[in-house]
PDB file of C-alpha atoms in Angstrom:
ATOM      1  CA  MET A   1     -44.091  23.792 -27.703  1.00  0.00           C
ATOM      2  CA  ALA A   2     -47.230  21.727 -28.393  1.00  0.00           C
ATOM      3  CA  PRO A   3     -50.338  23.840 -28.887  1.00  0.00           C
ATOM      4  CA  ARG A   4     -51.935  24.370 -25.503  1.00  0.00           C
ATOM      5  CA  ARG A   5     -54.227  26.875 -23.905  1.00  0.00           C
ATOM      6  CA  GLY A   6     -52.310  29.693 -22.335  1.00  0.00           C
ATOM      7  CA  PRO A   7     -52.857  30.599 -18.716  1.00  0.00           C
ATOM      8  CA  ALA A   8     -55.104  33.561 -19.646  1.00  0.00           C
ATOM      9  CA  GLY A   9     -56.621  31.870 -22.703  1.00  0.00           C
ATOM     10  CA  LYS A  10     -56.252  34.885 -24.946  1.00  0.00           C
ATOM     11  CA  SER A  11     -54.612  34.219 -28.187  1.00  0.00           C
ATOM     12  CA  LYS A  12     -53.428  37.752 -28.844  1.00  0.00           C
ATOM     13  CA  ALA A  13     -51.916  38.279 -25.387  1.00  0.00           C
ATOM     14  CA  PRO A  14     -48.126  38.307 -25.329  1.00  0.00           C
ATOM     15  CA  ALA A  15     -46.981  34.865 -24.291  1.00  0.00           C
ATOM     16  CA  PHE A  16     -43.825  33.157 -23.208  1.00  0.00           C
ATOM     17  CA  SER A  17     -43.278  29.464 -22.741  1.00  0.00           C
ATOM     18  CA  CYS A  18     -40.331  27.397 -21.791  1.00  0.00           C
ATOM     19  CA  LYS A  19     -39.583  23.813 -20.823  1.00  0.00           C
ATOM     20  CA  LEU A  20     -36.541  22.989 -18.696  1.00  0.00           C
ATOM     21  CA  ASP A  21     -34.906  20.033 -16.953  1.00  0.00           C
ATOM     22  CA  LYS A  22     -33.438  20.111 -13.523  1.00  0.00           C
ATOM     23  CA  ASP A  23     -30.499  22.168 -14.406  1.00  0.00           C
ATOM     24  CA  LEU A  24     -29.654  25.386 -12.693  1.00  0.00           C
ATOM     25  CA  GLY A  25     -27.842  26.703 -15.847  1.00  0.00           C
ATOM     26  CA  GLU A  26     -31.071  26.301 -17.866  1.00  0.00           C
ATOM     27  CA  LEU A  27     -32.934  27.994 -15.083  1.00  0.00           C
ATOM     28  CA  SER A  28     -30.542  31.039 -15.171  1.00  0.00           C
ATOM     29  CA  GLU A  29     -30.975  31.289 -18.963  1.00  0.00           C
ATOM     30  CA  MET A  30     -34.795  30.994 -18.630  1.00  0.00           C
ATOM     31  CA  LEU A  31     -34.940  33.808 -16.084  1.00  0.00           C
ATOM     32  CA  VAL A  32     -32.959  36.149 -18.362  1.00  0.00           C
ATOM     33  CA  ALA A  33     -35.337  35.240 -21.241  1.00  0.00           C
ATOM     34  CA  LEU A  34     -38.398  35.876 -19.012  1.00  0.00           C
ATOM     35  CA  GLU A  35     -36.926  39.209 -17.955  1.00  0.00           C
ATOM     36  CA  GLU A  36     -36.454  40.216 -21.638  1.00  0.00           C
ATOM     37  CA  PHE A  37     -39.975  39.119 -22.398  1.00  0.00           C
ATOM     38  CA  ALA A  38     -41.382  41.277 -19.600  1.00  0.00           C
ATOM     39  CA  GLU A  39     -39.302  44.289 -20.391  1.00  0.00           C
ATOM     40  CA  LYS A  40     -40.147  44.017 -24.192  1.00  0.00           C
ATOM     41  CA  HIS A  41     -43.835  44.181 -23.267  1.00  0.00           C
ATOM     42  CA  GLY A  42     -43.498  47.261 -21.113  1.00  0.00           C
ATOM     43  CA  VAL A  43     -43.384  45.752 -17.603  1.00  0.00           C
ATOM     44  CA  SER A  44     -41.397  48.028 -15.292  1.00  0.00           C
ATOM     45  CA  PRO A  45     -37.995  46.886 -14.083  1.00  0.00           C
ATOM     46  CA  LEU A  46     -39.268  46.647 -10.492  1.00  0.00           C
ATOM     47  CA  GLN A  47     -42.244  44.478 -11.455  1.00  0.00           C
ATOM     48  CA  THR A  48     -40.018  42.450 -13.733  1.00  0.00           C
ATOM     49  CA  GLN A  49     -37.646  41.716 -10.861  1.00  0.00           C
ATOM     50  CA  ARG A  50     -40.563  40.716  -8.556  1.00  0.00           C
ATOM     51  CA  ILE A  51     -41.728  38.219 -11.199  1.00  0.00           C
ATOM     52  CA  THR A  52     -38.367  36.713 -12.180  1.00  0.00           C
ATOM     53  CA  LEU A  53     -37.363  36.337  -8.459  1.00  0.00           C
ATOM     54  CA  SER A  54     -40.616  34.534  -7.671  1.00  0.00           C
ATOM     55  CA  VAL A  55     -40.187  32.138 -10.578  1.00  0.00           C
ATOM     56  CA  ASP A  56     -36.573  31.585  -9.560  1.00  0.00           C
ATOM     57  CA  GLU A  57     -37.443  30.646  -6.052  1.00  0.00           C
ATOM     58  CA  LEU A  58     -40.129  28.242  -6.904  1.00  0.00           C
ATOM     59  CA  VAL A  59     -38.317  26.545  -9.759  1.00  0.00           C
ATOM     60  CA  THR A  60     -35.130  26.347  -7.596  1.00  0.00           C
ATOM     61  CA  ASN A  61     -37.177  24.447  -4.982  1.00  0.00           C
ATOM     62  CA  ILE A  62     -38.609  22.119  -7.630  1.00  0.00           C
ATOM     63  CA  ILE A  63     -35.093  21.335  -8.987  1.00  0.00           C
ATOM     64  CA  LYS A  64     -33.414  20.943  -5.564  1.00  0.00           C
ATOM     65  CA  TYR A  65     -36.172  19.084  -3.699  1.00  0.00           C
ATOM     66  CA  GLY A  66     -39.311  18.273  -5.616  1.00  0.00           C
ATOM     67  CA  THR A  67     -37.724  16.330  -8.535  1.00  0.00           C
ATOM     68  CA  ARG A  68     -34.579  15.201  -6.738  1.00  0.00           C
ATOM     69  CA  ALA A  69     -35.481  11.493  -7.164  1.00  0.00           C
ATOM     70  CA  LEU A  70     -36.341  11.819 -10.955  1.00  0.00           C
ATOM     71  CA  GLU A  71     -33.935  11.517 -13.760  1.00  0.00           C
ATOM     72  CA  HIS A  72     -35.653  14.308 -15.640  1.00  0.00           C
ATOM     73  CA  ALA A  73     -37.779  17.072 -14.184  1.00  0.00           C
ATOM     74  CA  HIS A  74     -39.933  18.165 -17.211  1.00  0.00           C
ATOM     75  CA  ILE A  75     -40.621  21.579 -15.712  1.00  0.00           C
ATOM     76  CA  HIS A  76     -42.914  23.751 -17.923  1.00  0.00           C
ATOM     77  CA  LEU A  77     -43.410  27.483 -17.521  1.00  0.00           C
ATOM     78  CA  TRP A  78     -45.965  29.597 -19.226  1.00  0.00           C
ATOM     79  CA  ALA A  79     -46.418  33.352 -18.904  1.00  0.00           C
ATOM     80  CA  THR A  80     -48.911  35.768 -20.454  1.00  0.00           C
ATOM     81  CA  ILE A  81     -49.668  39.411 -19.999  1.00  0.00           C
ATOM     82  CA  SER A  82     -53.400  40.362 -20.226  1.00  0.00           C
ATOM     83  CA  ASP A  83     -55.842  42.769 -18.576  1.00  0.00           C
ATOM     84  CA  GLY A  84     -53.013  44.522 -16.714  1.00  0.00           C
ATOM     85  CA  THR A  85     -51.910  41.301 -15.093  1.00  0.00           C
ATOM     86  CA  PHE A  86     -48.826  39.107 -15.516  1.00  0.00           C
ATOM     87  CA  HIS A  87     -49.916  35.479 -15.332  1.00  0.00           C
ATOM     88  CA  ILE A  88     -47.472  32.552 -14.706  1.00  0.00           C
ATOM     89  CA  GLU A  89     -48.054  28.805 -14.610  1.00  0.00           C
ATOM     90  CA  ILE A  90     -45.301  26.368 -13.537  1.00  0.00           C
ATOM     91  CA  GLU A  91     -45.902  22.623 -13.747  1.00  0.00           C
ATOM     92  CA  ASP A  92     -43.666  19.698 -12.766  1.00  0.00           C
ATOM     93  CA  HIS A  93     -43.750  15.928 -12.286  1.00  0.00           C
ATOM     94  CA  GLY A  94     -42.170  15.980  -8.813  1.00  0.00           C
ATOM     95  CA  ILE A  95     -43.474  14.807  -5.552  1.00  0.00           C
ATOM     96  CA  PRO A  96     -46.788  16.460  -4.484  1.00  0.00           C
ATOM     97  CA  PHE A  97     -45.888  19.622  -2.577  1.00  0.00           C
ATOM     98  CA  ASP A  98     -47.938  22.729  -1.905  1.00  0.00           C
ATOM     99  CA  PRO A  99     -45.293  25.355  -1.220  1.00  0.00           C
ATOM    100  CA  PHE A 100     -47.910  27.930  -0.137  1.00  0.00           C
ATOM    101  CA  HIS A 101     -49.284  25.752   2.718  1.00  0.00           C
ATOM    102  CA  GLU A 102     -46.554  23.206   3.429  1.00  0.00           C
ATOM    103  CA  ALA A 103     -43.479  25.446   3.611  1.00  0.00           C
ATOM    104  CA  PRO A 104     -42.739  26.739   7.103  1.00  0.00           C
ATOM    105  CA  VAL A 105     -43.335  30.507   7.505  1.00  0.00           C
ATOM    106  CA  PRO A 106     -40.105  32.280   8.571  1.00  0.00           C
ATOM    107  CA  ASP A 107     -40.164  34.706  11.511  1.00  0.00           C
ATOM    108  CA  THR A 108     -38.682  37.839   9.888  1.00  0.00           C
ATOM    109  CA  THR A 109     -38.554  39.641  13.312  1.00  0.00           C
ATOM    110  CA  LEU A 110     -35.884  37.387  14.960  1.00  0.00           C
ATOM    111  CA  PRO A 111     -32.579  39.035  15.799  1.00  0.00           C
ATOM    112  CA  LEU A 112     -29.436  38.158  13.794  1.00  0.00           C
ATOM    113  CA  GLU A 113     -28.160  35.516  16.192  1.00  0.00           C
ATOM    114  CA  GLU A 114     -31.547  33.626  16.276  1.00  0.00           C
ATOM    115  CA  ARG A 115     -32.234  33.851  12.531  1.00  0.00           C
ATOM    116  CA  PRO A 116     -32.212  30.440  10.846  1.00  0.00           C
ATOM    117  CA  ILE A 117     -30.241  30.246   7.582  1.00  0.00           C
ATOM    118  CA  GLY A 118     -32.596  29.755   4.682  1.00  0.00           C
ATOM    119  CA  GLY A 119     -36.325  29.218   4.279  1.00  0.00           C
ATOM    120  CA  LEU A 120     -37.050  32.621   2.764  1.00  0.00           C
ATOM    121  CA  GLY A 121     -37.939  31.718  -0.790  1.00  0.00           C
ATOM    122  CA  VAL A 122     -41.575  30.836  -0.692  1.00  0.00           C
ATOM    123  CA  PHE A 123     -42.284  33.708   1.719  1.00  0.00           C
ATOM    124  CA  LEU A 124     -40.753  36.153  -0.790  1.00  0.00           C
ATOM    125  CA  VAL A 125     -43.003  34.785  -3.564  1.00  0.00           C
ATOM    126  CA  GLN A 126     -46.102  35.256  -1.402  1.00  0.00           C
ATOM    127  CA  SER A 127     -44.996  38.796  -0.613  1.00  0.00           C
ATOM    128  CA  LEU A 128     -44.124  39.795  -4.134  1.00  0.00           C
ATOM    129  CA  MET A 129     -47.069  38.195  -6.047  1.00  0.00           C
ATOM    130  CA  THR A 130     -50.666  39.418  -6.044  1.00  0.00           C
ATOM    131  CA  THR A 131     -52.057  35.930  -5.954  1.00  0.00           C
ATOM    132  CA  THR A 132     -50.506  32.453  -5.524  1.00  0.00           C
ATOM    133  CA  ASN A 133     -52.183  29.017  -6.012  1.00  0.00           C
ATOM    134  CA  TYR A 134     -51.207  25.363  -5.964  1.00  0.00           C
ATOM    135  CA  GLU A 135     -53.053  22.390  -7.441  1.00  0.00           C
ATOM    136  CA  ARG A 136     -52.155  18.751  -7.810  1.00  0.00           C
ATOM    137  CA  ILE A 137     -53.461  17.514 -11.143  1.00  0.00           C
ATOM    138  CA  LYS A 138     -52.927  13.754 -11.743  1.00  0.00           C
ATOM    139  CA  ASP A 139     -49.110  13.338 -11.484  1.00  0.00           C
ATOM    140  CA  ARG A 140     -48.270  17.008 -11.825  1.00  0.00           C
ATOM    141  CA  ASN A 141     -47.930  19.964  -9.525  1.00  0.00           C
ATOM    142  CA  ARG A 142     -49.325  23.208 -10.983  1.00  0.00           C
ATOM    143  CA  ILE A 143     -48.468  26.570  -9.440  1.00  0.00           C
ATOM    144  CA  THR A 144     -50.352  29.620 -10.719  1.00  0.00           C
ATOM    145  CA  LEU A 145     -49.110  33.109  -9.904  1.00  0.00           C
ATOM    146  CA  THR A 146     -50.394  36.536 -10.848  1.00  0.00           C
ATOM    147  CA  ARG A 147     -48.884  39.941 -10.439  1.00  0.00           C
ATOM    148  CA  SER A 148     -51.082  42.974 -11.018  1.00  0.00           C
ATOM    149  CA  LEU A 149     -49.317  45.536 -13.096  1.00  0.00           C
ATOM    150  CA  THR A 150     -51.955  48.191 -12.626  1.00  0.00           C
ATOM    151  CA  ALA A 151     -51.401  48.609  -8.940  1.00  0.00           C
ATOM    152  CA  SER A 152     -49.167  51.543  -8.134  1.00  0.00           C
ATOM    153  CA  ASP A 153     -45.795  50.355  -9.476  1.00  0.00           C
ATOM    154  CA  GLN A 154     -43.745  51.907  -6.785  1.00  0.00           C
ATOM    155  CA  GLU A 155     -45.973  50.637  -4.063  1.00  0.00           C
ATOM    156  CA  GLU A 156     -43.961  48.341  -1.798  1.00  0.00           C
ATOM    157  CA  ALA A 157     -44.994  44.689  -1.724  1.00  0.00           C
ATOM    158  CA  GLN A 158     -46.186  43.466   1.622  1.00  0.00           C
TER     159      GLN A 158
ATOM    160  CA  MET B   1     -21.154  36.926 -10.967  1.00  0.00           C
ATOM    161  CA  ASN B   2     -17.827  38.639 -10.266  1.00  0.00           C
ATOM    162  CA  LEU B   3     -16.466  39.825  -6.923  1.00  0.00           C
ATOM    163  CA  THR B   4     -13.891  42.561  -6.607  1.00  0.00           C
ATOM    164  CA  ASP B   5     -12.260  43.539  -3.264  1.00  0.00           C
ATOM    165  CA  GLU B   6     -10.273  46.493  -1.941  1.00  0.00           C
ATOM    166  CA  THR B   7      -9.329  47.785   1.439  1.00  0.00           C
ATOM    167  CA  LYS B   8     -10.364  51.352   2.481  1.00  0.00           C
ATOM    168  CA  ASN B   9      -9.311  52.722   5.881  1.00  0.00           C
ATOM    169  CA  GLY B  10      -8.892  49.160   7.147  1.00  0.00           C
ATOM    170  CA  VAL B  11     -12.234  48.109   6.004  1.00  0.00           C
ATOM    171  CA  LEU B  12     -12.602  45.326   3.362  1.00  0.00           C
ATOM    172  CA  VAL B  13     -14.922  46.499   0.553  1.00  0.00           C
ATOM    173  CA  LEU B  14     -16.431  43.627  -1.482  1.00  0.00           C
ATOM    174  CA  SER B  15     -18.284  44.515  -4.698  1.00  0.00           C
ATOM    175  CA  PRO B  16     -20.230  41.685  -6.373  1.00  0.00           C
ATOM    176  CA  GLN B  17     -21.283  42.382  -9.951  1.00  0.00           C
ATOM    177  CA  GLY B  18     -23.903  40.775 -12.096  1.00  0.00           C
ATOM    178  CA  ARG B  19     -26.298  38.106 -10.881  1.00  0.00           C
ATOM    179  CA  ILE B  20     -26.239  35.952  -7.685  1.00  0.00           C
ATOM    180  CA  ASP B  21     -28.648  33.087  -8.298  1.00  0.00           C
ATOM    181  CA  THR B  22     -28.813  29.432  -7.231  1.00  0.00           C
ATOM    182  CA  ARG B  23     -26.166  28.536  -9.724  1.00  0.00           C
ATOM    183  CA  THR B  24     -23.580  31.302  -8.795  1.00  0.00           C
ATOM    184  CA  SER B  25     -24.282  31.581  -5.015  1.00  0.00           C
ATOM    185  CA  SER B  26     -21.845  28.832  -4.059  1.00  0.00           C
ATOM    186  CA  GLU B  27     -19.168  30.655  -5.997  1.00  0.00           C
ATOM    187  CA  PHE B  28     -20.171  33.878  -4.259  1.00  0.00           C
ATOM    188  CA  GLU B  29     -20.065  32.077  -0.886  1.00  0.00           C
ATOM    189  CA  GLN B  30     -16.556  30.701  -1.489  1.00  0.00           C
ATOM    190  CA  ALA B  31     -15.239  34.081  -2.668  1.00  0.00           C
ATOM    191  CA  VAL B  32     -16.758  35.950   0.275  1.00  0.00           C
ATOM    192  CA  MET B  33     -15.618  33.573   2.831  1.00  0.00           C
ATOM    193  CA  ALA B  34     -12.082  33.403   1.381  1.00  0.00           C
ATOM    194  CA  HIS B  35     -11.866  37.179   1.916  1.00  0.00           C
ATOM    195  CA  ALA B  36     -13.719  37.777   5.094  1.00  0.00           C
ATOM    196  CA  ILE B  37     -13.429  34.591   7.186  1.00  0.00           C
ATOM    197  CA  GLY B  38     -10.471  32.538   8.547  1.00  0.00           C
ATOM    198  CA  PRO B  39      -7.465  33.424  10.628  1.00  0.00           C
ATOM    199  CA  GLU B  40      -6.254  36.149   8.241  1.00  0.00           C
ATOM    200  CA  GLY B  41      -9.780  37.217   7.235  1.00  0.00           C
ATOM    201  CA  ALA B  42     -11.105  40.712   7.600  1.00  0.00           C
ATOM    202  CA  THR B  43     -13.769  41.418  10.344  1.00  0.00           C
ATOM    203  CA  GLN B  44     -14.845  44.830   9.156  1.00  0.00           C
ATOM    204  CA  VAL B  45     -16.675  44.359   5.817  1.00  0.00           C
ATOM    205  CA  VAL B  46     -18.648  46.626   3.463  1.00  0.00           C
ATOM    206  CA  MET B  47     -20.579  44.878   0.662  1.00  0.00           C
ATOM    207  CA  ASN B  48     -21.128  47.412  -2.165  1.00  0.00           C
ATOM    208  CA  PHE B  49     -24.172  46.271  -4.214  1.00  0.00           C
ATOM    209  CA  GLY B  50     -23.948  49.046  -6.785  1.00  0.00           C
ATOM    210  CA  GLY B  51     -23.042  46.625  -9.522  1.00  0.00           C
ATOM    211  CA  LEU B  52     -25.396  43.888  -8.504  1.00  0.00           C
ATOM    212  CA  ASP B  53     -28.364  43.304 -10.742  1.00  0.00           C
ATOM    213  CA  TYR B  54     -29.999  40.292  -9.049  1.00  0.00           C
ATOM    214  CA  ILE B  55     -29.858  38.274  -5.859  1.00  0.00           C
ATOM    215  CA  ASN B  56     -32.147  35.428  -4.750  1.00  0.00           C
ATOM    216  CA  SER B  57     -32.655  33.741  -1.439  1.00  0.00           C
ATOM    217  CA  THR B  58     -29.657  31.457  -1.879  1.00  0.00           C
ATOM    218  CA  GLY B  59     -27.484  34.607  -2.170  1.00  0.00           C
ATOM    219  CA  MET B  60     -29.156  36.262   0.769  1.00  0.00           C
ATOM    220  CA  ARG B  61     -28.364  33.109   2.757  1.00  0.00           C
ATOM    221  CA  VAL B  62     -24.665  33.779   2.194  1.00  0.00           C
ATOM    222  CA  LEU B  63     -24.981  37.308   3.582  1.00  0.00           C
ATOM    223  CA  LEU B  64     -26.727  35.969   6.679  1.00  0.00           C
ATOM    224  CA  ILE B  65     -23.963  33.441   7.253  1.00  0.00           C
ATOM    225  CA  LEU B  66     -21.385  36.160   6.811  1.00  0.00           C
ATOM    226  CA  ALA B  67     -23.145  38.572   9.167  1.00  0.00           C
ATOM    227  CA  LYS B  68     -23.473  35.875  11.883  1.00  0.00           C
ATOM    228  CA  ARG B  69     -19.794  34.897  11.611  1.00  0.00           C
ATOM    229  CA  LEU B  70     -18.651  38.506  11.724  1.00  0.00           C
ATOM    230  CA  ALA B  71     -20.817  39.196  14.730  1.00  0.00           C
ATOM    231  CA  GLY B  72     -19.255  36.214  16.418  1.00  0.00           C
ATOM    232  CA  VAL B  73     -15.756  37.806  16.194  1.00  0.00           C
ATOM    233  CA  LYS B  74     -16.890  41.329  17.095  1.00  0.00           C
ATOM    234  CA  GLY B  75     -16.775  42.302  13.436  1.00  0.00           C
ATOM    235  CA  LYS B  76     -19.386  44.055  11.301  1.00  0.00           C
ATOM    236  CA  LEU B  77     -21.027  43.885   7.917  1.00  0.00           C
ATOM    237  CA  VAL B  78     -22.525  46.989   6.253  1.00  0.00           C
ATOM    238  CA  LEU B  79     -24.383  46.826   2.932  1.00  0.00           C
ATOM    239  CA  CYS B  80     -24.675  49.791   0.579  1.00  0.00           C
ATOM    240  CA  GLU B  81     -25.764  51.051  -2.902  1.00  0.00           C
ATOM    241  CA  MET B  82     -28.611  48.569  -3.188  1.00  0.00           C
ATOM    242  CA  LYS B  83     -30.993  48.853  -6.146  1.00  0.00           C
ATOM    243  CA  GLU B  84     -34.611  49.435  -5.431  1.00  0.00           C
ATOM    244  CA  HIS B  85     -35.836  45.896  -6.171  1.00  0.00           C
ATOM    245  CA  ILE B  86     -33.110  44.340  -4.054  1.00  0.00           C
ATOM    246  CA  LEU B  87     -33.803  46.664  -1.223  1.00  0.00           C
ATOM    247  CA  GLU B  88     -37.472  45.776  -1.320  1.00  0.00           C
ATOM    248  CA  VAL B  89     -36.660  42.068  -0.936  1.00  0.00           C
ATOM    249  CA  PHE B  90     -34.328  42.789   1.951  1.00  0.00           C
ATOM    250  CA  LYS B  91     -37.041  44.771   3.691  1.00  0.00           C
ATOM    251  CA  ILE B  92     -39.665  41.982   3.193  1.00  0.00           C
ATOM    252  CA  SER B  93     -37.201  39.522   4.712  1.00  0.00           C
ATOM    253  CA  GLY B  94     -36.532  41.797   7.703  1.00  0.00           C
ATOM    254  CA  PHE B  95     -32.867  41.931   6.761  1.00  0.00           C
ATOM    255  CA  ASN B  96     -33.003  45.718   7.099  1.00  0.00           C
ATOM    256  CA  GLN B  97     -33.635  45.094  10.864  1.00  0.00           C
ATOM    257  CA  ILE B  98     -30.608  42.731  11.319  1.00  0.00           C
ATOM    258  CA  LEU B  99     -28.108  44.167   8.913  1.00  0.00           C
ATOM    259  CA  THR B 100     -26.871  47.768   8.408  1.00  0.00           C
ATOM    260  CA  ILE B 101     -27.804  49.128   5.063  1.00  0.00           C
ATOM    261  CA  THR B 102     -26.697  52.579   3.818  1.00  0.00           C
ATOM    262  CA  ASP B 103     -27.204  54.495   0.637  1.00  0.00           C
ATOM    263  CA  THR B 104     -23.646  55.195  -0.318  1.00  0.00           C
ATOM    264  CA  GLU B 105     -20.322  53.494   0.148  1.00  0.00           C
ATOM    265  CA  ALA B 106     -19.044  56.671   1.913  1.00  0.00           C
ATOM    266  CA  ASP B 107     -21.900  56.375   4.472  1.00  0.00           C
ATOM    267  CA  ALA B 108     -21.072  52.681   4.918  1.00  0.00           C
ATOM    268  CA  LEU B 109     -17.442  53.444   5.685  1.00  0.00           C
ATOM    269  CA  GLN B 110     -18.568  55.954   8.369  1.00  0.00           C
ATOM    270  CA  ARG B 111     -20.194  53.176  10.325  1.00  0.00           C
ATOM    271  CA  PHE B 112     -16.866  51.691  11.542  1.00  0.00           C
TER     272      PHE B 112
END
């Protein structure tokens, strides 16, 4: 990993970084490594699962849709823990796409027979994370997520 | 991901173990549909999540397909023994409103 500012900019904060191509096997391995990083630094199992699921849903979309036309995806992920917050940044070279404004919002109140199949991923991320942000920077998409670790751990995400 | 199956009181009990993610969800889908759908397939199904550590939206999609298909043949799907973080995600998605979820497998089997 080339030297680069971390998302939180604090050199002593625990940091995790990973680069992956559009390969679901690499994504699975990265999620397990991210989970180990979080647990090693005292993040509770519930919070860890919220974080890994959110990263999984977004990177899955990048692999399946955003970088479909590219030979290599060059997806970068950075994570840091500082000030009671878990910070995540995800960058890719795919087509410009703001998942938090362009993805359709599912109706979670529809009965079984009317429920469409799929379309839950981004909605889960927005429910599980404290903040979500998207920027297009030159030829890259950058997603920034935070999850507050100080909020009551057992409190249910909304 | 591994899926075991057994029949209890005429109800098919499927128990996925490990992680259902984007890579393994098609394997999960094929295994579930092979057991529960088709001319010889079961229509009364319990899914025991006690050994499941992780499921993402691609895995939840498989459950929705299964529940819809079972409902179409007057069958039923009951989920049980979900870990806290998985139950949270099912609640956010409203799946607790459209699927039956119980604490224990014994409770699940009582629903048929």
